[in-house]
Short mmCIF file of C-alpha atoms in Angstrom, two decimals:
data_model
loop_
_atom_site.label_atom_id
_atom_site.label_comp_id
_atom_site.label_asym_id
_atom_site.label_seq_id
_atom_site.Cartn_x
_atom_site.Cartn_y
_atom_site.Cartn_z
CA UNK A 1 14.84 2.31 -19.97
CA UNK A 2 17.21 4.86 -18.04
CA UNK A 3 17.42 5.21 -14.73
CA UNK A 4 15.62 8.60 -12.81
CA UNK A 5 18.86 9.42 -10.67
CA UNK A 6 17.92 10.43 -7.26
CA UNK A 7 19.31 13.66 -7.24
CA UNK A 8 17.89 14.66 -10.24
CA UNK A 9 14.34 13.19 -8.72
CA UNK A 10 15.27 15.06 -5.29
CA UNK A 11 15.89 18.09 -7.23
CA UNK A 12 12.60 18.20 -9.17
CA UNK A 13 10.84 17.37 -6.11
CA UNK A 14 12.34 20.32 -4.17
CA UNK A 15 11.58 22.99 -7.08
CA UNK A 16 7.96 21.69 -7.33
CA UNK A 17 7.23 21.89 -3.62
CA UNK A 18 8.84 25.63 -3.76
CA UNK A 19 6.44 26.50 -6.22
CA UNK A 20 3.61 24.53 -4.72
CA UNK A 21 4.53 26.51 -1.29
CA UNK A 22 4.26 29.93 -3.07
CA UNK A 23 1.07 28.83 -5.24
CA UNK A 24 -0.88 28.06 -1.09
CA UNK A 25 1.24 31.02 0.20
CA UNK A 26 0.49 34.09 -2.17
CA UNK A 27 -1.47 32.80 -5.33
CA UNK A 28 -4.50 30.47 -3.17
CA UNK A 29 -5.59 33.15 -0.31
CA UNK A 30 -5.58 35.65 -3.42
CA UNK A 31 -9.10 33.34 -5.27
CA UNK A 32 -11.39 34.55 -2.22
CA UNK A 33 -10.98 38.49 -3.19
CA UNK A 34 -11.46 38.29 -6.69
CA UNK A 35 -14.38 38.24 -8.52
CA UNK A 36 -14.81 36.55 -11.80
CA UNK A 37 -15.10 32.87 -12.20
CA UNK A 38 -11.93 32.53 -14.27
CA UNK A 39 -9.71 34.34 -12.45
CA UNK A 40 -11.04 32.73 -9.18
CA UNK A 41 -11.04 29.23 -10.65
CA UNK A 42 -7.45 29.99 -11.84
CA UNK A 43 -6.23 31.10 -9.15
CA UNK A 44 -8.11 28.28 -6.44
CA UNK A 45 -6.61 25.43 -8.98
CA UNK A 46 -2.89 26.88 -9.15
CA UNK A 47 -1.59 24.85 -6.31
CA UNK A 48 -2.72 21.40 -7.70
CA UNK A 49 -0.37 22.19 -10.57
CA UNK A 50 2.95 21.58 -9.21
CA UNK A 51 0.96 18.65 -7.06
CA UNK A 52 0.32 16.56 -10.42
CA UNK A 53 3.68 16.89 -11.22
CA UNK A 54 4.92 15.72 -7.93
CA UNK A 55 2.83 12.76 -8.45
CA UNK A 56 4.00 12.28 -11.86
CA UNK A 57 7.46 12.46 -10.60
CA UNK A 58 6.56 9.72 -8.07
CA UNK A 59 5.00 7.59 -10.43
CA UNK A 60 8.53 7.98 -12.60
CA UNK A 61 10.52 7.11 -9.71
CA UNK A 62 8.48 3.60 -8.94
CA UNK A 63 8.47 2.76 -12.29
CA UNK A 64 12.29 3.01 -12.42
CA UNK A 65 13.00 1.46 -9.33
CA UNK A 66 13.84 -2.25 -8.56
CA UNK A 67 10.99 -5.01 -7.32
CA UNK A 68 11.72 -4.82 -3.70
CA UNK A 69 11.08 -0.95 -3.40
CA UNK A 70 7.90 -1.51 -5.96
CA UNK A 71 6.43 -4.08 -3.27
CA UNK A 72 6.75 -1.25 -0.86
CA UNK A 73 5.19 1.24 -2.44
CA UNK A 74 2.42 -0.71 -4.18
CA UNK A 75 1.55 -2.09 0.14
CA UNK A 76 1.60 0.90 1.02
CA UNK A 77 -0.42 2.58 -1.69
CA UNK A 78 -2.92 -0.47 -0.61
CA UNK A 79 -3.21 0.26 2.75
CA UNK A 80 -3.25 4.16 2.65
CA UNK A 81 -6.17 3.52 0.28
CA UNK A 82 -8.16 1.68 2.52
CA UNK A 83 -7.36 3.61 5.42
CA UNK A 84 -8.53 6.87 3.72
CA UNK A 85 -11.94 5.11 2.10
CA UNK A 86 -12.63 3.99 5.01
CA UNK A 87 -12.42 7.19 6.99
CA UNK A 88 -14.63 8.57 4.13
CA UNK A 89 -16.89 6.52 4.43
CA UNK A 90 -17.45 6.93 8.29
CA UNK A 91 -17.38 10.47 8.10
CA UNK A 92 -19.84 9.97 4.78
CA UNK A 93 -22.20 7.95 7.20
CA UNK A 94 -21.78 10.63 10.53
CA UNK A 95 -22.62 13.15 8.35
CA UNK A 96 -25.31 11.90 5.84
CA UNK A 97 -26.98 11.36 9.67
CA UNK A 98 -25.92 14.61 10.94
CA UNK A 99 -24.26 13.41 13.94
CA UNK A 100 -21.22 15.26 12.61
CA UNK A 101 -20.95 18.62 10.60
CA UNK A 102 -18.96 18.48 7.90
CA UNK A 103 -18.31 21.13 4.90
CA UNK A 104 -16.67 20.75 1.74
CA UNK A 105 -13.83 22.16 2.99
CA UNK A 106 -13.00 19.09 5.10
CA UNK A 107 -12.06 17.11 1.27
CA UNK A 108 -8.86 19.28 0.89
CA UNK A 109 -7.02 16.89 3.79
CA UNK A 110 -7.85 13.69 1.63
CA UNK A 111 -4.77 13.96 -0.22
CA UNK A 112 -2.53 14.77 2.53
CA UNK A 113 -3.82 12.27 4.63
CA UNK A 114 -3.11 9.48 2.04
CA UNK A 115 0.27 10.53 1.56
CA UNK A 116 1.01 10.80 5.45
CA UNK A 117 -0.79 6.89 5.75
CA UNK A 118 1.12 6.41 2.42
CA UNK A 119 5.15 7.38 4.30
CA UNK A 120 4.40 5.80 7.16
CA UNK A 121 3.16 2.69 6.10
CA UNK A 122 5.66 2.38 3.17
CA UNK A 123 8.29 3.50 6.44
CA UNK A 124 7.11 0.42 8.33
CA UNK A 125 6.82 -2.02 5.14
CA UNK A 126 10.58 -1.44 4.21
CA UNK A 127 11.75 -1.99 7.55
CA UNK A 128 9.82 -5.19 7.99
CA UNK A 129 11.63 -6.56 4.49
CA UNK A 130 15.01 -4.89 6.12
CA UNK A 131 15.54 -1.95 2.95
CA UNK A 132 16.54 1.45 3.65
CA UNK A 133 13.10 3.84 2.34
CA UNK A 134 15.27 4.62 -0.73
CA UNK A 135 16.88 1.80 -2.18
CA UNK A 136 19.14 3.55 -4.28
CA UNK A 137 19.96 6.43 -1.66
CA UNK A 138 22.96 7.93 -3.31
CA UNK A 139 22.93 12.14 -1.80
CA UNK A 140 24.94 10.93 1.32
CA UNK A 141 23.18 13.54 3.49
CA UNK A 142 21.94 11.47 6.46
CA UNK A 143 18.30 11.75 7.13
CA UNK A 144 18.13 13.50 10.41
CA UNK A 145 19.76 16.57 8.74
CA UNK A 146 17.42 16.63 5.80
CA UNK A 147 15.13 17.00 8.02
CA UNK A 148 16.31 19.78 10.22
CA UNK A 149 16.82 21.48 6.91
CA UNK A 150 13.67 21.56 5.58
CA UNK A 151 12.43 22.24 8.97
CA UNK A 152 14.47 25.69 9.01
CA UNK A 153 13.87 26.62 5.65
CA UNK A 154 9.87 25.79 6.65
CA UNK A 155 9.98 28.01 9.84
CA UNK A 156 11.85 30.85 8.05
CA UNK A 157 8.57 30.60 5.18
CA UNK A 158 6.49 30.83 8.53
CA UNK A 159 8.41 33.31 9.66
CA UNK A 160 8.66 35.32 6.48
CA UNK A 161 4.53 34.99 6.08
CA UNK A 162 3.10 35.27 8.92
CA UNK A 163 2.23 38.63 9.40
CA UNK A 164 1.07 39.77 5.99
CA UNK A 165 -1.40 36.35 6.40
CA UNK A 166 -5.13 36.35 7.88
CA UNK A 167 -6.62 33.87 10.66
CA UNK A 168 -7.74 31.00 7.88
CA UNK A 169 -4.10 31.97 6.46
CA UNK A 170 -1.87 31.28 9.51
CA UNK A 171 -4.27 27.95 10.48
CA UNK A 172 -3.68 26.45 6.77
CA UNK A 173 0.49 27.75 7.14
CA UNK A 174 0.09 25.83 10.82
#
């Protein structure tokens, strides 16, 4: 079985998230103007493209890795699972009773919110069992500065978008 290099998986990630970005930027706000069910189903689904392949990237990526880092991420899939259904189920309850209003709408943070309960509990896992997040780290770029670069080339999307974008537009780009 060869290895999924972690440049190679960093550089997959970072094309699919470009293209998921432009699919919820211009493609997504496009499905409420048009009118026939094709188009608008095509054009509503187009961002969970480049989402499945993210995951099946993931799933690549934890299959090639070593034991240790599989513990971590099969903990924290556990508890971001649990956390989630159980948040489901209590706003399931509130609002089966209509103490709480919910809309459909509400389901499209499920996924996000697994994946943030997902990094930060695979974050704290790896830490307790004294492992860097990425085992096999090999880009060299410290952390800190990964993250200041994705959070320029993020607020110069925002930047870019936010005038040609409506209210619901900015808040989902927010």
């Amino acid at each position: 079985m060869s290895r999924f290099p972690y440049r190679q998986y960093q550089r997959h990630l970072m094309l699919a998230m470009t293209v998921y970005v432009g699919c919820m930027l211009l493609v997504w706000p496009m499905a409420r103007t048009v009118d026939t069910l094709p188009l608008k189903l095509l054009l509503t689904l187009a961002p969970v493209v480049p989402m499945l392949y993210v995951i099946g990237l993931m799933a690549r990526r934890i299959r090639d890795s070593d034991e240790l880092e599989q513990r971590t991420h099969l903990v924290a899939l556990g508890v971001a699972t649990v956390i989630v259904g159980v948040l489901s189920l209590v706003g399931g309850f509130l609002a089966s009773a209509q103490v709480v209003q919910l809309d459909g709408s509400i389901l499209i943070w499920v996924f996000p919110l697994m994946m943030f309960c997902y990094g930060a509990t695979r974050w704290w896992v790896a830490r307790r069992y004294g492992a860097t997040l990425s085992c096999n780290d090999e880009s060299g770029v410290p952390t800190y500065l990964r993250f200041l670069l994705m959070a320029i080339v993020l607020a110069a999307i925002a930047v870019g978008c936010w005038r040609s974008l409506d209210d619901a537009g900015r808040g989902l780009l927010c």
